[in-house]
Amino acid sequence: ERDLIRTLAVSHGGFWLVGVAGIGLIGRRTARRLVEKARAEEENRLAAHVFRNALEATLITDSSGCILRINPTFTELTGFTEAEVIGGNPRILRSNHHDADFYREMWQTIVTQGRWQGEIWNRRKNGQVFVAWESIVAVHDEVGAIRYYIGSFSDITEQVEAQRHILRLAHYDVLTDLPNRVLFRDRLERAVVHAQRHGRQVALLFLDLDGFKKVNDTMGHRAGDDLLKEVAARLRTCVRMTDTIARLGGDEFTVILEEVSAANDAAMVADKILMALRDPVTIEG
């Protein structure tokens, strides 16, 4: 009886210990799953919060390019609402500023490298074109197949225009909008190299305005500026689109005539300029 009692106690005790261990193991696994689930839910909430409040316009498409989601900044920047773009294609933003080769190279980079980043011209719902700095990332699944594309962009039109303005100030005369001395030298060097390479000639005319100082002294610098603007306008009518008129400073101008056949061609343009400047210039009456 004692052996039987001992056997029963050991067996029941073993079952009890196994049960307790099983309950503890299941409890730990359940607790771990709950923690992981809570962490995943928190990450999803954080990702959704970041997506909604991102300062860049963001859209998500499937592997075929069908738009699945957009954030509020996308609507704010482009004017398109969710109802207008969900299920559609990002081509609604295309401005036709880029050719087919541009988009072909862009998608080739995305497929081969998994991402693309660069400057692109997009179009808003109202038809206004803007310059965007855009990033496109391909998201792959467990087997390496592309599942989503995530695109994000911001409007950099003001920065681009500011850069162009600075570049123009560096190469163009503010008063007459003609190339300045820096751009004149660059154009002249290129014209000479082109003429030498193709066995042709290039001519350079230099001119200044007689009596310009008298205008400034008697009528003021404002009248002198108006006179320079009028001279620049008349010079433009005397040359071809391929030629270059530059203002070196003060009342000094130059004209680069490309692809001339003989010196007589330059003389003809010079006579044309003199004829254009013979007509009176009316300033302040």
mmCIF file of N, CA and C in Angstrom, residues 133-200:
data_model
loop_
_atom_site.group_PDB
_atom_site.id
_atom_site.type_symbol
_atom_site.label_atom_id
_atom_site.label_comp_id
_atom_site.label_asym_id
_atom_site.label_seq_id
_atom_site.Cartn_x
_atom_site.Cartn_y
_atom_site.Cartn_z
ATOM 1 N N TRP A 133 11.303 68.001 -55.626
ATOM 2 C CA TRP A 133 12.404 67.086 -55.328
ATOM 3 C C TRP A 133 11.758 65.806 -54.824
ATOM 4 N N GLU A 134 11.885 64.743 -55.593
ATOM 5 C CA GLU A 134 11.101 63.539 -55.342
ATOM 6 C C GLU A 134 11.996 62.333 -55.077
ATOM 7 N N SER A 135 11.501 61.459 -54.193
ATOM 8 C CA SER A 135 12.163 60.190 -53.898
ATOM 9 C C SER A 135 11.147 59.073 -54.086
ATOM 10 N N ILE A 136 11.550 58.012 -54.776
ATOM 11 C CA ILE A 136 10.698 56.847 -54.984
ATOM 12 C C ILE A 136 11.463 55.617 -54.506
ATOM 13 N N VAL A 137 10.824 54.820 -53.637
ATOM 14 C CA VAL A 137 11.457 53.635 -53.064
ATOM 15 C C VAL A 137 10.590 52.423 -53.364
ATOM 16 N N ALA A 138 11.218 51.333 -53.770
ATOM 17 C CA ALA A 138 10.517 50.072 -54.000
ATOM 18 C C ALA A 138 10.566 49.237 -52.723
ATOM 19 N N VAL A 139 9.411 48.733 -52.281
ATOM 20 C CA VAL A 139 9.316 47.898 -51.078
ATOM 21 C C VAL A 139 9.110 46.452 -51.525
ATOM 22 N N HIS A 140 9.985 45.546 -51.076
ATOM 23 C CA HIS A 140 9.941 44.142 -51.487
ATOM 24 C C HIS A 140 9.323 43.277 -50.397
ATOM 25 N N ASP A 141 8.754 42.136 -50.804
ATOM 26 C CA ASP A 141 8.202 41.185 -49.841
ATOM 27 C C ASP A 141 9.272 40.177 -49.431
ATOM 28 N N GLU A 142 8.854 39.085 -48.732
ATOM 29 C CA GLU A 142 9.804 38.123 -48.192
ATOM 30 C C GLU A 142 10.587 37.404 -49.281
ATOM 31 N N VAL A 143 9.997 37.221 -50.439
ATOM 32 C CA VAL A 143 10.682 36.480 -51.509
ATOM 33 C C VAL A 143 11.424 37.405 -52.466
ATOM 34 N N GLY A 144 11.418 38.717 -52.189
ATOM 35 C CA GLY A 144 12.168 39.660 -53.000
ATOM 36 C C GLY A 144 11.389 40.313 -54.113
ATOM 37 N N ALA A 145 10.103 40.016 -54.241
ATOM 38 C CA ALA A 145 9.288 40.639 -55.278
ATOM 39 C C ALA A 145 8.822 42.026 -54.818
ATOM 40 N N ILE A 146 8.706 42.961 -55.756
ATOM 41 C CA ILE A 146 8.247 44.313 -55.425
ATOM 42 C C ILE A 146 6.767 44.266 -55.072
ATOM 43 N N ARG A 147 6.450 44.812 -53.897
ATOM 44 C CA ARG A 147 5.057 44.816 -53.450
ATOM 45 C C ARG A 147 4.457 46.216 -53.475
ATOM 46 N N TYR A 148 5.240 47.195 -53.054
ATOM 47 C CA TYR A 148 4.745 48.574 -53.019
ATOM 48 C C TYR A 148 5.810 49.518 -53.572
ATOM 49 N N TYR A 149 5.350 50.690 -53.988
ATOM 50 C CA TYR A 149 6.217 51.831 -54.283
ATOM 51 C C TYR A 149 5.781 52.987 -53.386
ATOM 52 N N ILE A 150 6.751 53.620 -52.757
ATOM 53 C CA ILE A 150 6.471 54.773 -51.901
ATOM 54 C C ILE A 150 7.156 55.989 -52.515
ATOM 55 N N GLY A 151 6.368 56.980 -52.864
ATOM 56 C CA GLY A 151 6.901 58.208 -53.427
ATOM 57 C C GLY A 151 6.649 59.383 -52.506
ATOM 58 N N SER A 152 7.633 60.221 -52.333
ATOM 59 C CA SER A 152 7.489 61.419 -51.503
ATOM 60 C C SER A 152 8.200 62.571 -52.205
ATOM 61 N N PHE A 153 7.584 63.764 -52.138
ATOM 62 C CA PHE A 153 8.181 64.909 -52.808
ATOM 63 C C PHE A 153 7.791 66.192 -52.107
ATOM 64 N N SER A 154 8.576 67.230 -52.354
ATOM 65 C CA SER A 154 8.321 68.561 -51.807
ATOM 66 C C SER A 154 8.493 69.586 -52.912
ATOM 67 N N ASP A 155 7.852 70.722 -52.758
ATOM 68 C CA ASP A 155 7.888 71.789 -53.749
ATOM 69 C C ASP A 155 9.160 72.616 -53.558
ATOM 70 N N ILE A 156 10.040 72.629 -54.563
ATOM 71 C CA ILE A 156 11.281 73.400 -54.485
ATOM 72 C C ILE A 156 11.312 74.490 -55.564
ATOM 73 N N THR A 157 10.133 74.890 -56.026
ATOM 74 C CA THR A 157 10.075 75.884 -57.099
ATOM 75 C C THR A 157 10.773 77.183 -56.697
ATOM 76 N N GLU A 158 10.532 77.636 -55.480
ATOM 77 C CA GLU A 158 11.130 78.891 -55.040
ATOM 78 C C GLU A 158 12.654 78.797 -55.002
ATOM 79 N N GLN A 159 13.181 77.659 -54.509
ATOM 80 C CA GLN A 159 14.633 77.486 -54.463
ATOM 81 C C GLN A 159 15.225 77.463 -55.855
ATOM 82 N N VAL A 160 14.551 76.766 -56.789
ATOM 83 C CA VAL A 160 15.060 76.688 -58.160
ATOM 84 C C VAL A 160 15.049 78.068 -58.810
ATOM 85 N N GLU A 161 13.959 78.805 -58.601
ATOM 86 C CA GLU A 161 13.879 80.150 -59.186
ATOM 87 C C GLU A 161 14.931 81.076 -58.579
ATOM 88 N N ALA A 162 15.182 80.926 -57.280
ATOM 89 C CA ALA A 162 16.208 81.750 -56.634
ATOM 90 C C ALA A 162 17.594 81.428 -57.195
ATOM 91 N N GLN A 163 17.874 80.138 -57.409
ATOM 92 C CA GLN A 163 19.159 79.750 -57.981
ATOM 93 C C GLN A 163 19.315 80.298 -59.395
ATOM 94 N N ARG A 164 18.233 80.219 -60.168
ATOM 95 C CA ARG A 164 18.296 80.744 -61.533
ATOM 96 C C ARG A 164 18.487 82.257 -61.527
ATOM 97 N N HIS A 165 17.828 82.933 -60.577
ATOM 98 C CA HIS A 165 17.979 84.384 -60.481
ATOM 99 C C HIS A 165 19.414 84.755 -60.141
ATOM 100 N N ILE A 166 20.004 84.031 -59.204
ATOM 101 C CA ILE A 166 21.390 84.298 -58.832
ATOM 102 C C ILE A 166 22.317 84.038 -60.014
ATOM 103 N N LEU A 167 22.058 82.925 -60.723
ATOM 104 C CA LEU A 167 22.882 82.598 -61.891
ATOM 105 C C LEU A 167 22.734 83.659 -62.974
ATOM 106 N N ARG A 168 21.514 84.164 -63.152
ATOM 107 C CA ARG A 168 21.300 85.198 -64.164
ATOM 108 C C ARG A 168 21.994 86.500 -63.769
ATOM 109 N N LEU A 169 21.947 86.846 -62.489
ATOM 110 C CA LEU A 169 22.635 88.054 -62.042
ATOM 111 C C LEU A 169 24.138 87.955 -62.284
ATOM 112 N N ALA A 170 24.660 86.724 -62.217
ATOM 113 C CA ALA A 170 26.098 86.534 -62.409
ATOM 114 C C ALA A 170 26.505 86.619 -63.872
ATOM 115 N N HIS A 171 25.549 86.453 -64.810
ATOM 116 C CA HIS A 171 25.902 86.383 -66.222
ATOM 117 C C HIS A 171 25.200 87.425 -67.090
ATOM 118 N N TYR A 172 24.249 88.174 -66.512
ATOM 119 C CA TYR A 172 23.513 89.141 -67.331
ATOM 120 C C TYR A 172 23.534 90.515 -66.682
ATOM 121 N N ASP A 173 23.524 91.526 -67.531
ATOM 122 C CA ASP A 173 23.475 92.907 -67.068
ATOM 123 C C ASP A 173 22.070 93.212 -66.544
ATOM 124 N N VAL A 174 21.979 93.736 -65.348
ATOM 125 C CA VAL A 174 20.690 93.969 -64.709
ATOM 126 C C VAL A 174 19.882 95.032 -65.452
ATOM 127 N N LEU A 175 20.546 96.036 -65.976
ATOM 128 C CA LEU A 175 19.843 97.156 -66.608
ATOM 129 C C LEU A 175 19.277 96.778 -67.978
ATOM 130 N N THR A 176 20.106 96.218 -68.839
ATOM 131 C CA THR A 176 19.696 95.951 -70.222
ATOM 132 C C THR A 176 19.282 94.504 -70.467
ATOM 133 N N ASP A 177 19.548 93.639 -69.512
ATOM 134 C CA ASP A 177 19.266 92.199 -69.639
ATOM 135 C C ASP A 177 20.095 91.557 -70.745
ATOM 136 N N LEU A 178 21.218 92.189 -71.092
ATOM 137 C CA LEU A 178 22.149 91.610 -72.050
ATOM 138 C C LEU A 178 23.220 90.819 -71.306
ATOM 139 N N PRO A 179 23.884 89.862 -71.966
ATOM 140 C CA PRO A 179 25.020 89.184 -71.331
ATOM 141 C C PRO A 179 26.053 90.192 -70.842
ATOM 142 N N ASN A 180 26.633 89.916 -69.664
ATOM 143 C CA ASN A 180 27.647 90.816 -69.127
ATOM 144 C C ASN A 180 29.044 90.360 -69.572
ATOM 145 N N ARG A 181 30.066 90.966 -68.975
ATOM 146 C CA ARG A 181 31.440 90.685 -69.389
ATOM 147 C C ARG A 181 31.804 89.203 -69.209
ATOM 148 N N VAL A 182 31.321 88.590 -68.124
ATOM 149 C CA VAL A 182 31.648 87.185 -67.849
ATOM 150 C C VAL A 182 31.076 86.276 -68.933
ATOM 151 N N LEU A 183 29.791 86.447 -69.219
ATOM 152 C CA LEU A 183 29.159 85.604 -70.232
ATOM 153 C C LEU A 183 29.686 85.932 -71.623
ATOM 154 N N PHE A 184 30.048 87.203 -71.857
ATOM 155 C CA PHE A 184 30.618 87.587 -73.148
ATOM 156 C C PHE A 184 31.909 86.817 -73.422
ATOM 157 N N ARG A 185 32.781 86.728 -72.443
ATOM 158 C CA ARG A 185 34.038 86.001 -72.632
ATOM 159 C C ARG A 185 33.775 84.518 -72.913
ATOM 160 N N ASP A 186 32.827 83.949 -72.202
ATOM 161 C CA ASP A 186 32.502 82.535 -72.420
ATOM 162 C C ASP A 186 31.941 82.314 -73.825
ATOM 163 N N ARG A 187 31.025 83.185 -74.245
ATOM 164 C CA ARG A 187 30.439 83.057 -75.582
ATOM 165 C C ARG A 187 31.514 83.256 -76.662
ATOM 166 N N LEU A 188 32.416 84.197 -76.439
ATOM 167 C CA LEU A 188 33.445 84.468 -77.443
ATOM 168 C C LEU A 188 34.388 83.273 -77.573
ATOM 169 N N GLU A 189 34.799 82.702 -76.455
ATOM 170 C CA GLU A 189 35.684 81.536 -76.499
ATOM 171 C C GLU A 189 35.017 80.377 -77.239
ATOM 172 N N ARG A 190 33.745 80.131 -76.940
ATOM 173 C CA ARG A 190 33.040 79.034 -77.602
ATOM 174 C C ARG A 190 32.875 79.304 -79.104
ATOM 175 N N ALA A 191 32.608 80.575 -79.455
ATOM 176 C CA ALA A 191 32.445 80.920 -80.866
ATOM 177 C C ALA A 191 33.745 80.716 -81.634
ATOM 178 N N VAL A 192 34.868 81.089 -81.030
ATOM 179 C CA VAL A 192 36.167 80.921 -81.689
ATOM 180 C C VAL A 192 36.496 79.442 -81.858
ATOM 181 N N VAL A 193 36.270 78.655 -80.797
ATOM 182 C CA VAL A 193 36.544 77.212 -80.877
ATOM 183 C C VAL A 193 35.671 76.564 -81.947
ATOM 184 N N HIS A 194 34.397 76.950 -81.980
ATOM 185 C CA HIS A 194 33.473 76.386 -82.977
ATOM 186 C C HIS A 194 33.907 76.760 -84.394
ATOM 187 N N ALA A 195 34.344 78.014 -84.579
ATOM 188 C CA ALA A 195 34.777 78.459 -85.902
ATOM 189 C C ALA A 195 36.038 77.716 -86.336
ATOM 190 N N GLN A 196 36.983 77.514 -85.419
ATOM 191 C CA GLN A 196 38.208 76.796 -85.764
ATOM 192 C C GLN A 196 37.918 75.336 -86.079
ATOM 193 N N ARG A 197 37.005 74.743 -85.339
ATOM 194 C CA ARG A 197 36.708 73.325 -85.524
ATOM 195 C C ARG A 197 36.047 73.067 -86.869
ATOM 196 N N HIS A 198 35.205 74.014 -87.317
ATOM 197 C CA HIS A 198 34.454 73.806 -88.550
ATOM 198 C C HIS A 198 34.997 74.626 -89.723
ATOM 199 N N GLY A 199 36.152 75.242 -89.535
ATOM 200 C CA GLY A 199 36.767 75.995 -90.619
ATOM 201 C C GLY A 199 35.978 77.225 -91.020
ATOM 202 N N ARG A 200 35.358 77.885 -90.077
ATOM 203 C CA ARG A 200 34.558 79.073 -90.380
ATOM 204 C C ARG A 200 35.150 80.292 -89.696
#
